[in-house]
Coordinates of C-alpha atoms in Angstrom, one line a residue:
M20 CA 152.2 -69.4 2.6
Y21 CA 149.3 -67.7 4.3
E22 CA 150.2 -68.8 7.7
K23 CA 150.8 -65.8 9.9
N24 CA 148.5 -65.0 12.5
V25 CA 147.9 -61.3 13.5
D26 CA 149.2 -59.7 16.2
R27 CA 150.4 -55.9 17.0
S28 CA 153.9 -56.6 16.2
C29 CA 152.9 -57.7 12.6
P30 CA 149.2 -56.4 12.1
G31 CA 147.2 -57.3 9.2
C32 CA 145.7 -54.9 6.2
I33 CA 142.2 -55.1 4.4
I34 CA 141.2 -52.5 1.7
F35 CA 138.0 -52.2 0.0
L36 CA 137.9 -50.5 -3.3
V37 CA 134.5 -49.3 -3.7
D38 CA 132.6 -48.9 -7.4
Q39 CA 130.8 -45.4 -7.1
S40 CA 129.7 -45.1 -10.9
F41 CA 126.3 -44.3 -11.3
S42 CA 125.1 -47.6 -12.2
M43 CA 125.4 -48.4 -8.4
T44 CA 122.8 -46.7 -7.7
D45 CA 120.3 -49.3 -9.2
P46 CA 118.8 -51.5 -6.6
F47 CA 120.0 -55.1 -6.3
A48 CA 117.7 -57.8 -7.6
G49 CA 114.8 -58.4 -4.9
S50 CA 115.8 -55.8 -2.8
P51 CA 114.7 -51.7 -2.5
K52 CA 118.4 -50.6 -0.8
S53 CA 120.1 -49.9 -3.9
K54 CA 123.9 -51.3 -4.6
C55 CA 125.7 -48.2 -3.3
Q56 CA 123.8 -48.3 -0.1
A57 CA 124.3 -52.3 0.8
V58 CA 127.6 -51.9 0.1
A59 CA 128.4 -48.9 2.8
S60 CA 126.3 -51.0 5.4
A61 CA 128.5 -54.2 4.4
I62 CA 131.5 -51.9 5.0
N63 CA 129.7 -50.2 8.1
R64 CA 128.9 -53.8 9.5
F65 CA 132.8 -55.4 8.8
I66 CA 134.2 -52.4 10.9
G67 CA 132.1 -52.2 13.6
E68 CA 132.8 -56.5 13.8
L69 CA 136.4 -55.6 13.2
I70 CA 136.8 -53.6 16.3
T71 CA 135.0 -55.7 18.6
I72 CA 137.2 -58.5 17.7
C73 CA 139.7 -56.2 18.0
E74 CA 138.9 -55.8 21.6
R75 CA 140.5 -57.5 24.7
G76 CA 139.0 -55.8 27.6
E77 CA 140.8 -52.8 27.4
D78 CA 140.0 -49.3 27.0
K79 CA 140.5 -49.1 23.0
P80 CA 140.7 -52.2 20.6
R81 CA 144.4 -53.3 19.6
H82 CA 146.2 -52.3 16.9
Y83 CA 145.6 -55.7 14.9
F84 CA 144.7 -54.0 11.3
D85 CA 145.1 -51.2 9.3
V86 CA 141.9 -50.8 6.9
G87 CA 141.4 -48.3 3.6
V88 CA 138.4 -47.7 2.1
I89 CA 139.3 -46.1 -1.7
G90 CA 136.5 -44.9 -3.5
Y91 CA 136.6 -44.3 -7.6
T92 CA 135.1 -42.6 -10.4
T93 CA 134.8 -39.9 -12.5
D94 CA 133.6 -36.3 -12.9
Q95 CA 131.3 -35.4 -15.5
N96 CA 134.2 -34.4 -17.7
N97 CA 135.1 -38.3 -17.3
R98 CA 138.3 -37.4 -15.3
P99 CA 139.0 -40.3 -12.5
I100 CA 138.2 -39.6 -8.7
I101 CA 140.1 -42.2 -6.7
G102 CA 140.6 -41.9 -3.3
S103 CA 139.8 -42.5 0.0
V104 CA 136.3 -42.2 1.1
L105 CA 136.8 -42.2 4.6
Q106 CA 135.0 -39.2 6.2
G107 CA 135.3 -36.4 9.1
A108 CA 138.4 -37.2 11.1
L109 CA 139.6 -39.8 8.8
A110 CA 139.0 -38.1 5.6
G111 CA 142.2 -38.5 3.2
W112 CA 144.0 -41.3 4.5
D113 CA 144.5 -44.3 2.4
L114 CA 144.9 -46.4 5.4
V115 CA 144.2 -46.0 8.8
S116 CA 144.4 -48.2 12.0
I117 CA 141.4 -50.1 13.6
V118 CA 142.5 -47.8 17.1
D119 CA 141.7 -44.7 14.5
L120 CA 138.5 -46.0 13.5
F121 CA 136.9 -47.0 17.0
D122 CA 138.2 -43.4 17.8
N123 CA 136.2 -41.7 15.0
C124 CA 133.0 -42.8 13.9
L125 CA 131.3 -40.7 11.9
D126 CA 127.4 -40.9 12.6
T127 CA 125.2 -44.1 13.8
E128 CA 122.1 -45.1 11.6
V129 CA 119.1 -46.5 13.8
R130 CA 118.3 -50.5 12.6
Q131 CA 115.7 -52.7 13.7
N132 CA 116.7 -55.8 14.5
D133 CA 115.5 -59.4 14.3
Q134 CA 112.5 -58.7 17.4
G135 CA 112.0 -55.3 15.6
A136 CA 113.4 -53.0 18.3
D137 CA 115.8 -50.2 17.2
I138 CA 119.5 -50.5 17.0
F139 CA 121.8 -47.7 16.6
V140 CA 124.8 -48.8 14.4
P141 CA 127.9 -47.1 14.0
V142 CA 129.1 -45.4 10.6
W143 CA 132.3 -44.4 9.2
Y144 CA 131.3 -44.9 5.4
Q145 CA 128.2 -42.7 3.3
A146 CA 127.7 -43.3 -0.4
P147 CA 127.5 -40.2 -2.5
P148 CA 124.9 -38.3 -3.6
P149 CA 124.1 -40.1 -7.6
E150 CA 124.7 -36.7 -8.8
Q151 CA 128.7 -37.1 -7.8
M152 CA 128.7 -40.8 -9.2
A153 CA 129.6 -41.1 -12.6
G154 CA 132.6 -43.6 -14.4
T155 CA 134.2 -46.5 -13.7
P156 CA 138.4 -46.3 -14.0
M157 CA 139.0 -49.5 -12.5
C158 CA 142.4 -49.5 -13.8
G159 CA 142.9 -46.1 -12.1
V160 CA 141.7 -47.4 -8.6
F161 CA 143.9 -50.4 -9.0
Q162 CA 147.2 -48.1 -10.1
R163 CA 146.4 -46.6 -7.0
C164 CA 145.7 -49.6 -4.6
R165 CA 149.4 -50.9 -5.5
Q166 CA 151.1 -47.6 -4.3
I167 CA 148.9 -47.9 -1.3
V168 CA 150.0 -51.7 -0.7
S169 CA 153.5 -51.2 -1.8
D170 CA 154.3 -48.9 1.0
W171 CA 152.4 -50.8 3.5
C172 CA 154.4 -54.4 2.5
G173 CA 157.6 -52.6 2.7
L174 CA 156.8 -51.4 6.5
H175 CA 155.3 -54.7 7.2
P176 CA 157.4 -57.6 5.2
N177 CA 156.7 -60.7 8.4
S178 CA 153.0 -59.9 7.9
F179 CA 150.0 -61.9 6.8
P180 CA 149.9 -60.5 3.0
P181 CA 146.9 -57.5 2.2
V182 CA 143.7 -58.5 1.7
I183 CA 141.8 -56.7 -1.3
L184 CA 138.1 -56.6 -1.7
H185 CA 137.0 -55.0 -4.6
L186 CA 133.2 -54.7 -4.9
T187 CA 131.9 -53.2 -8.8
D188 CA 128.9 -53.4 -10.5
G189 CA 130.4 -52.8 -14.3
E190 CA 133.1 -52.9 -16.5
S191 CA 136.5 -50.7 -16.5
T192 CA 136.0 -47.5 -18.7
D193 CA 139.3 -46.3 -18.6
G194 CA 140.8 -49.9 -20.0
A195 CA 141.6 -53.0 -19.4
P196 CA 142.4 -53.7 -15.7
E197 CA 143.7 -57.0 -16.2
G198 CA 147.2 -57.0 -16.4
I199 CA 147.2 -53.9 -13.7
A200 CA 145.6 -56.3 -11.3
D201 CA 148.3 -59.3 -12.3
D202 CA 150.6 -56.4 -11.0
L203 CA 149.1 -55.8 -8.1
R204 CA 148.7 -59.4 -7.2
R205 CA 152.6 -59.8 -7.5
L206 CA 152.9 -57.6 -4.4
G207 CA 152.9 -59.1 -0.8
T208 CA 154.8 -60.0 2.1
N209 CA 157.4 -63.1 3.2
D210 CA 153.8 -65.0 4.1
G211 CA 152.7 -64.8 -0.2
P212 CA 151.2 -62.6 -2.3
L213 CA 148.2 -60.4 -1.5
L214 CA 145.0 -61.8 -1.8
L215 CA 142.5 -60.2 -4.3
F216 CA 138.5 -60.8 -4.3
N217 CA 136.2 -59.7 -7.1
C218 CA 132.3 -59.1 -6.4
H219 CA 130.6 -58.1 -9.8
L220 CA 126.9 -56.9 -7.9
S221 CA 124.2 -57.2 -9.9
A222 CA 120.4 -56.5 -10.1
S223 CA 119.3 -59.3 -12.3
P224 CA 117.8 -62.1 -10.8
S225 CA 120.1 -64.4 -12.7
E226 CA 122.0 -67.2 -10.8
S227 CA 125.2 -65.9 -9.4
V228 CA 128.6 -68.0 -9.3
I229 CA 130.9 -67.9 -6.3
F230 CA 134.3 -69.7 -5.9
P231 CA 134.3 -70.5 -9.4
T232 CA 137.6 -73.5 -10.5
N233 CA 137.6 -72.6 -13.9
E234 CA 136.7 -70.2 -16.8
G235 CA 134.0 -73.0 -18.2
Q236 CA 131.6 -72.1 -15.3
L237 CA 131.5 -68.5 -16.5
I238 CA 129.4 -67.9 -19.9
D239 CA 130.0 -64.0 -19.6
E240 CA 133.2 -62.9 -21.2
Y241 CA 133.8 -60.5 -18.5
A242 CA 133.3 -62.8 -15.7
K243 CA 136.1 -64.5 -17.2
I244 CA 138.2 -61.6 -16.7
L245 CA 137.0 -61.3 -13.3
F246 CA 138.1 -65.2 -12.9
R247 CA 141.7 -64.5 -14.1
M248 CA 142.2 -60.9 -12.0
S249 CA 141.3 -63.0 -8.6
S250 CA 143.3 -65.1 -6.4
P251 CA 143.4 -68.7 -6.2
L252 CA 141.8 -69.7 -2.4
P253 CA 144.1 -70.3 0.0
D254 CA 143.6 -73.4 2.0
K255 CA 142.9 -71.9 5.4
L256 CA 140.3 -69.5 3.3
Q257 CA 139.0 -72.9 1.4
K258 CA 137.8 -74.1 4.7
M259 CA 136.4 -71.3 5.8
A260 CA 134.3 -71.5 3.1
Q261 CA 133.3 -75.0 3.6
V262 CA 132.6 -74.1 7.2
K263 CA 129.9 -71.9 5.8
N264 CA 128.4 -74.5 3.3
L265 CA 129.8 -72.7 0.6
D266 CA 131.0 -74.6 -3.0
A267 CA 135.0 -74.0 -2.8
H268 CA 137.5 -76.5 -4.2
P269 CA 141.1 -76.8 -4.6
G270 CA 141.9 -74.0 -7.9
S271 CA 138.6 -71.8 -6.4
R272 CA 139.3 -68.1 -6.7
G273 CA 138.5 -65.2 -4.5
M274 CA 135.2 -64.3 -6.8
A275 CA 131.6 -63.6 -7.2
F276 CA 129.6 -63.1 -10.6
N277 CA 126.0 -61.7 -10.6
A278 CA 126.1 -61.1 -6.8
D279 CA 123.2 -60.0 -4.4
A280 CA 123.7 -58.7 -1.3
T281 CA 124.0 -62.0 0.4
K282 CA 126.3 -63.8 -1.6
M283 CA 128.6 -60.7 -1.0
L284 CA 128.6 -60.6 2.6
M285 CA 129.7 -64.3 2.2
L286 CA 132.4 -63.0 0.1
I287 CA 133.5 -60.5 2.0
S288 CA 133.4 -62.8 5.2
V289 CA 135.3 -65.6 3.6
G290 CA 138.0 -62.8 2.3
T291 CA 138.7 -61.1 5.5
T292 CA 139.1 -65.2 7.5
I293 CA 142.3 -63.5 8.6
A294 CA 140.2 -61.3 11.3
S295 CA 139.0 -64.2 12.6
P296 CA 139.4 -64.3 16.7
Q297 CA 141.6 -67.7 16.6
Y298 CA 144.0 -66.0 14.2
L299 CA 144.7 -63.0 16.8
R300 CA 147.1 -63.0 19.3

Protein backbone atom coordinates (compact mmCIF):
# COMPACT_ATOMS: atom_id res chain seq x y z
CA MET A 1 0.00 0.00 0.00
CA TYR A 2 0.91 3.66 -0.53
CA GLU A 3 3.41 2.78 -3.22
CA LYS A 4 1.94 4.67 -6.18
CA ASN A 5 3.69 7.69 -7.58
CA VAL A 6 1.71 10.54 -9.14
CA ASP A 7 1.45 11.11 -12.88
CA ARG A 8 -1.09 12.62 -15.24
CA SER A 9 -2.87 9.31 -15.79
CA CYS A 10 -3.08 8.69 -12.02
CA PRO A 11 -3.25 12.12 -10.33
CA GLY A 12 -3.31 12.69 -6.60
CA CYS A 13 -6.07 14.29 -4.53
CA ILE A 14 -5.56 16.65 -1.58
CA ILE A 15 -8.51 18.11 0.32
CA PHE A 16 -8.46 20.68 3.12
CA LEU A 17 -11.40 20.68 5.54
CA VAL A 18 -11.42 24.13 7.15
CA ASP A 19 -13.18 24.98 10.40
CA GLN A 20 -14.75 28.44 9.98
CA SER A 21 -16.35 28.67 13.42
CA PHE A 22 -16.21 31.97 15.30
CA SER A 23 -13.46 30.80 17.65
CA MET A 24 -11.15 30.61 14.62
CA THR A 25 -10.98 34.42 14.84
CA ASP A 26 -8.93 34.02 18.05
CA PRO A 27 -5.16 34.50 17.73
CA PHE A 28 -2.61 31.72 17.86
CA ALA A 29 -0.57 31.70 21.05
CA GLY A 30 2.25 34.22 20.74
CA SER A 31 1.05 35.54 17.37
CA PRO A 32 -1.00 38.59 16.35
CA LYS A 33 -2.48 36.61 13.44
CA SER A 34 -5.81 34.86 13.97
CA LYS A 35 -6.13 31.13 13.45
CA CYS A 36 -8.35 31.60 10.39
CA GLN A 37 -5.81 34.02 8.85
CA ALA A 38 -2.96 31.61 9.54
CA VAL A 39 -4.93 28.76 7.94
CA ALA A 40 -5.62 30.87 4.86
CA SER A 41 -1.92 31.75 4.58
CA ALA A 42 -0.92 28.09 4.94
CA ILE A 43 -3.37 26.92 2.27
CA ASN A 44 -2.34 29.65 -0.18
CA ARG A 45 1.31 28.89 0.46
CA PHE A 46 0.72 25.19 -0.15
CA ILE A 47 -1.16 25.78 -3.41
CA GLY A 48 1.56 28.12 -4.67
CA GLU A 49 4.29 25.61 -3.87
CA LEU A 50 2.29 22.75 -5.38
CA ILE A 51 1.91 24.66 -8.64
CA THR A 52 5.67 25.21 -8.75
CA ILE A 53 6.32 21.50 -8.11
CA CYS A 54 3.97 20.56 -10.98
CA GLU A 55 5.69 22.84 -13.48
CA ARG A 56 7.92 21.08 -15.97
CA GLY A 57 9.16 23.96 -18.12
CA GLU A 58 5.88 24.09 -20.04
CA ASP A 59 3.30 26.87 -20.39
CA LYS A 60 1.22 25.47 -17.55
CA PRO A 61 1.74 23.02 -14.71
CA ARG A 62 0.90 19.41 -15.39
CA HIS A 63 -2.35 18.01 -14.03
CA TYR A 64 -0.75 15.99 -11.27
CA PHE A 65 -3.28 16.87 -8.54
CA ASP A 66 -6.89 17.71 -7.81
CA VAL A 67 -7.31 20.02 -4.83
CA GLY A 68 -10.30 20.89 -2.65
CA VAL A 69 -10.79 23.47 0.10
CA ILE A 70 -14.07 22.73 1.92
CA GLY A 71 -15.15 25.08 4.69
CA TYR A 72 -17.75 24.51 7.36
CA THR A 73 -19.68 26.73 9.78
CA THR A 74 -23.30 27.55 10.59
CA ASP A 75 -25.58 30.51 10.07
CA GLN A 76 -27.08 32.46 12.96
CA ASN A 77 -29.92 29.91 13.18
CA ASN A 78 -27.40 27.06 13.57
CA ARG A 79 -28.02 25.71 10.09
CA PRO A 80 -24.86 24.17 8.60
CA ILE A 81 -23.00 25.96 5.82
CA ILE A 82 -20.65 23.48 4.16
CA GLY A 83 -18.99 23.72 0.78
CA SER A 84 -16.07 24.85 -1.31
CA VAL A 85 -14.53 28.11 -0.11
CA LEU A 86 -12.59 28.76 -3.29
CA GLN A 87 -13.77 32.00 -4.84
CA GLY A 88 -13.89 33.80 -8.16
CA ALA A 89 -13.97 31.55 -11.22
CA LEU A 90 -13.47 28.47 -9.01
CA ALA A 91 -16.42 29.18 -6.70
CA GLY A 92 -18.65 26.18 -6.09
CA TRP A 93 -16.17 23.54 -7.30
CA ASP A 94 -15.43 20.87 -4.69
CA LEU A 95 -12.29 19.76 -6.52
CA VAL A 96 -10.22 21.67 -9.06
CA SER A 97 -7.12 20.65 -10.96
CA ILE A 98 -3.77 22.25 -10.35
CA VAL A 99 -4.12 23.73 -13.86
CA ASP A 100 -7.39 25.42 -12.84
CA LEU A 101 -5.65 26.89 -9.81
CA PHE A 102 -2.79 28.15 -11.98
CA ASP A 103 -5.27 29.84 -14.32
CA ASN A 104 -7.50 31.36 -11.64
CA CYS A 105 -5.54 33.10 -8.91
CA LEU A 106 -8.03 35.21 -6.93
CA ASP A 107 -5.71 38.00 -5.81
CA THR A 108 -2.20 38.78 -4.61
CA GLU A 109 -0.96 39.95 -1.23
CA VAL A 110 2.17 41.96 -0.52
CA ARG A 111 4.40 40.48 2.17
CA GLN A 112 7.98 40.88 3.26
CA ASN A 113 10.58 38.17 2.85
CA ASP A 114 13.32 37.42 5.37
CA GLN A 115 15.42 40.26 3.94
CA GLY A 116 12.58 42.77 4.40
CA ALA A 117 11.85 43.11 0.68
CA ASP A 118 8.27 43.18 -0.60
CA ILE A 119 7.10 40.07 -2.40
CA PHE A 120 3.79 39.39 -4.13
CA VAL A 121 2.07 36.22 -2.94
CA PRO A 122 -0.84 34.69 -4.91
CA VAL A 123 -4.12 34.09 -3.06
CA TRP A 124 -6.79 31.48 -3.79
CA TYR A 125 -8.55 31.37 -0.43
CA GLN A 126 -9.52 34.22 1.87
CA ALA A 127 -10.97 33.70 5.35
CA PRO A 128 -14.55 34.92 5.76
CA PRO A 129 -15.44 37.97 7.90
CA PRO A 130 -16.18 37.16 11.58
CA GLU A 131 -19.91 37.83 11.18
CA GLN A 132 -20.09 34.85 8.82
CA MET A 133 -18.42 32.46 11.29
CA ALA A 134 -20.44 30.62 13.93
CA GLY A 135 -20.74 26.87 14.73
CA THR A 136 -18.71 23.73 14.02
CA PRO A 137 -20.76 21.15 12.03
CA MET A 138 -17.93 18.62 11.90
CA CYS A 139 -20.14 15.61 11.19
CA GLY A 140 -21.62 17.44 8.23
CA VAL A 141 -18.26 18.27 6.67
CA PHE A 142 -17.05 14.67 7.01
CA GLN A 143 -20.24 13.48 5.31
CA ARG A 144 -19.70 15.98 2.49
CA CYS A 145 -16.07 14.94 2.15
CA ARG A 146 -17.11 11.28 2.01
CA GLN A 147 -19.19 11.93 -1.10
CA ILE A 148 -16.45 13.96 -2.79
CA VAL A 149 -13.83 11.29 -2.08
CA SER A 150 -16.09 8.42 -3.11
CA ASP A 151 -16.71 10.03 -6.50
CA TRP A 152 -13.02 10.81 -7.01
CA CYS A 153 -11.84 7.31 -6.08
CA GLY A 154 -14.37 5.83 -8.47
CA LEU A 155 -12.75 7.80 -11.28
CA HIS A 156 -9.15 7.16 -10.16
CA PRO A 157 -8.98 3.62 -8.73
CA ASN A 158 -5.26 3.24 -9.45
CA SER A 159 -4.07 6.52 -7.94
CA PHE A 160 -2.40 7.14 -4.60
CA PRO A 161 -5.32 7.47 -2.17
CA PRO A 162 -6.66 10.93 -1.28
CA VAL A 163 -5.09 12.95 1.53
CA ILE A 164 -7.52 14.84 3.80
CA LEU A 165 -6.19 17.63 6.05
CA HIS A 166 -8.72 18.69 8.67
CA LEU A 167 -7.85 22.00 10.37
CA THR A 168 -10.01 22.83 13.40
CA ASP A 169 -9.86 24.52 16.79
CA GLY A 170 -12.94 23.08 18.46
CA GLU A 171 -15.32 20.25 19.08
CA SER A 172 -18.20 19.25 16.83
CA THR A 173 -21.53 21.03 17.36
CA ASP A 174 -23.62 18.58 15.29
CA GLY A 175 -22.91 15.28 17.02
CA ALA A 176 -20.05 12.85 17.56
CA PRO A 177 -17.82 12.74 14.45
CA GLU A 178 -15.77 9.64 15.22
CA GLY A 179 -18.05 7.12 13.49
CA ILE A 180 -18.41 9.28 10.39
CA ALA A 181 -14.64 9.78 10.26
CA ASP A 182 -14.22 6.00 10.45
CA ASP A 183 -16.58 5.62 7.49
CA LEU A 184 -14.57 8.21 5.57
CA ARG A 185 -11.29 6.44 6.29
CA ARG A 186 -12.61 3.19 4.80
CA LEU A 187 -12.63 4.82 1.37
CA GLY A 188 -9.57 4.66 -0.82
CA THR A 189 -8.05 3.32 -4.01
CA ASN A 190 -6.30 0.11 -5.00
CA ASP A 191 -3.20 1.60 -3.34
CA GLY A 192 -4.78 1.81 0.12
CA PRO A 193 -7.28 3.66 2.31
CA LEU A 194 -7.31 7.45 2.23
CA LEU A 195 -5.17 9.32 4.75
CA LEU A 196 -6.99 11.56 7.24
CA PHE A 197 -4.92 14.09 9.18
CA ASN A 198 -6.47 16.08 12.04
CA CYS A 199 -4.85 19.27 13.27
CA HIS A 200 -6.26 20.90 16.40
CA LEU A 201 -5.29 24.58 16.37
CA SER A 202 -4.72 26.24 19.70
CA ALA A 203 -4.60 29.68 21.26
CA SER A 204 -3.06 28.09 24.35
CA PRO A 205 0.67 28.23 25.16
CA SER A 206 0.47 24.65 26.49
CA GLU A 207 2.65 22.00 24.90
CA SER A 208 1.49 20.53 21.63
CA VAL A 209 1.50 16.87 20.68
CA ILE A 210 2.25 15.83 17.10
CA PHE A 211 2.22 12.30 15.63
CA PRO A 212 1.45 10.43 18.88
CA THR A 213 1.62 6.62 18.92
CA ASN A 214 -1.04 5.95 21.58
CA GLU A 215 -3.82 7.63 23.51
CA GLY A 216 -1.80 7.48 26.72
CA GLN A 217 0.26 10.42 25.42
CA LEU A 218 -2.90 12.55 25.44
CA ILE A 219 -4.62 13.71 28.62
CA ASP A 220 -7.57 15.43 26.95
CA GLU A 221 -10.57 13.29 25.93
CA TYR A 222 -11.09 15.35 22.78
CA ALA A 223 -7.44 14.74 21.86
CA LYS A 224 -8.04 11.00 22.23
CA ILE A 225 -11.03 11.24 19.88
CA LEU A 226 -8.88 13.05 17.31
CA PHE A 227 -6.25 10.34 17.71
CA ARG A 228 -8.78 7.60 16.94
CA MET A 229 -10.12 9.58 13.98
CA SER A 230 -6.69 9.98 12.39
CA SER A 231 -4.92 7.60 10.00
CA PRO A 232 -1.77 5.72 10.97
CA LEU A 233 1.29 7.20 9.26
CA PRO A 234 2.49 5.01 6.36
CA ASP A 235 6.22 4.25 6.31
CA LYS A 236 6.81 6.79 3.54
CA LEU A 237 5.31 9.62 5.60
CA GLN A 238 6.87 8.43 8.84
CA LYS A 239 10.31 8.66 7.24
CA MET A 240 9.53 12.13 5.91
CA ALA A 241 8.55 13.24 9.43
CA GLN A 242 11.86 11.92 10.74
CA VAL A 243 13.75 13.80 8.01
CA LYS A 244 12.07 16.95 9.36
CA ASN A 245 13.28 16.04 12.87
CA LEU A 246 9.78 15.21 14.07
CA ASP A 247 9.18 12.46 16.60
CA ALA A 248 7.34 9.90 14.45
CA HIS A 249 7.51 6.14 15.02
CA PRO A 250 5.67 2.96 13.99
CA GLY A 251 2.11 3.42 15.19
CA SER A 252 2.17 7.22 14.93
CA ARG A 253 -1.12 8.79 13.87
CA GLY A 254 -1.55 11.75 11.53
CA MET A 255 -2.64 14.29 14.11
CA ALA A 256 -1.48 17.32 16.03
CA PHE A 257 -3.12 18.60 19.20
CA ASN A 258 -2.74 22.12 20.64
CA ALA A 259 -0.83 23.03 17.48
CA ASP A 260 0.55 26.48 16.81
CA ALA A 261 1.12 27.83 13.29
CA THR A 262 4.50 26.11 13.02
CA LYS A 263 3.15 22.69 14.01
CA MET A 264 0.25 23.13 11.58
CA LEU A 265 2.68 23.72 8.72
CA MET A 266 4.70 20.68 9.80
CA LEU A 267 1.61 18.48 9.74
CA ILE A 268 0.61 19.78 6.29
CA SER A 269 4.14 19.22 5.00
CA VAL A 270 4.28 15.61 6.17
CA GLY A 271 0.70 14.87 5.16
CA THR A 272 1.36 16.03 1.61
CA THR A 273 4.63 14.13 1.17
CA ILE A 274 3.21 12.59 -2.01
CA ALA A 275 3.41 16.08 -3.56
CA SER A 276 7.20 16.05 -3.27
CA PRO A 277 9.06 16.18 -6.62
CA GLN A 278 10.58 12.70 -6.18
CA TYR A 279 7.10 11.12 -6.26
CA LEU A 280 5.95 12.81 -9.50
CA ARG A 281 6.37 11.10 -12.84
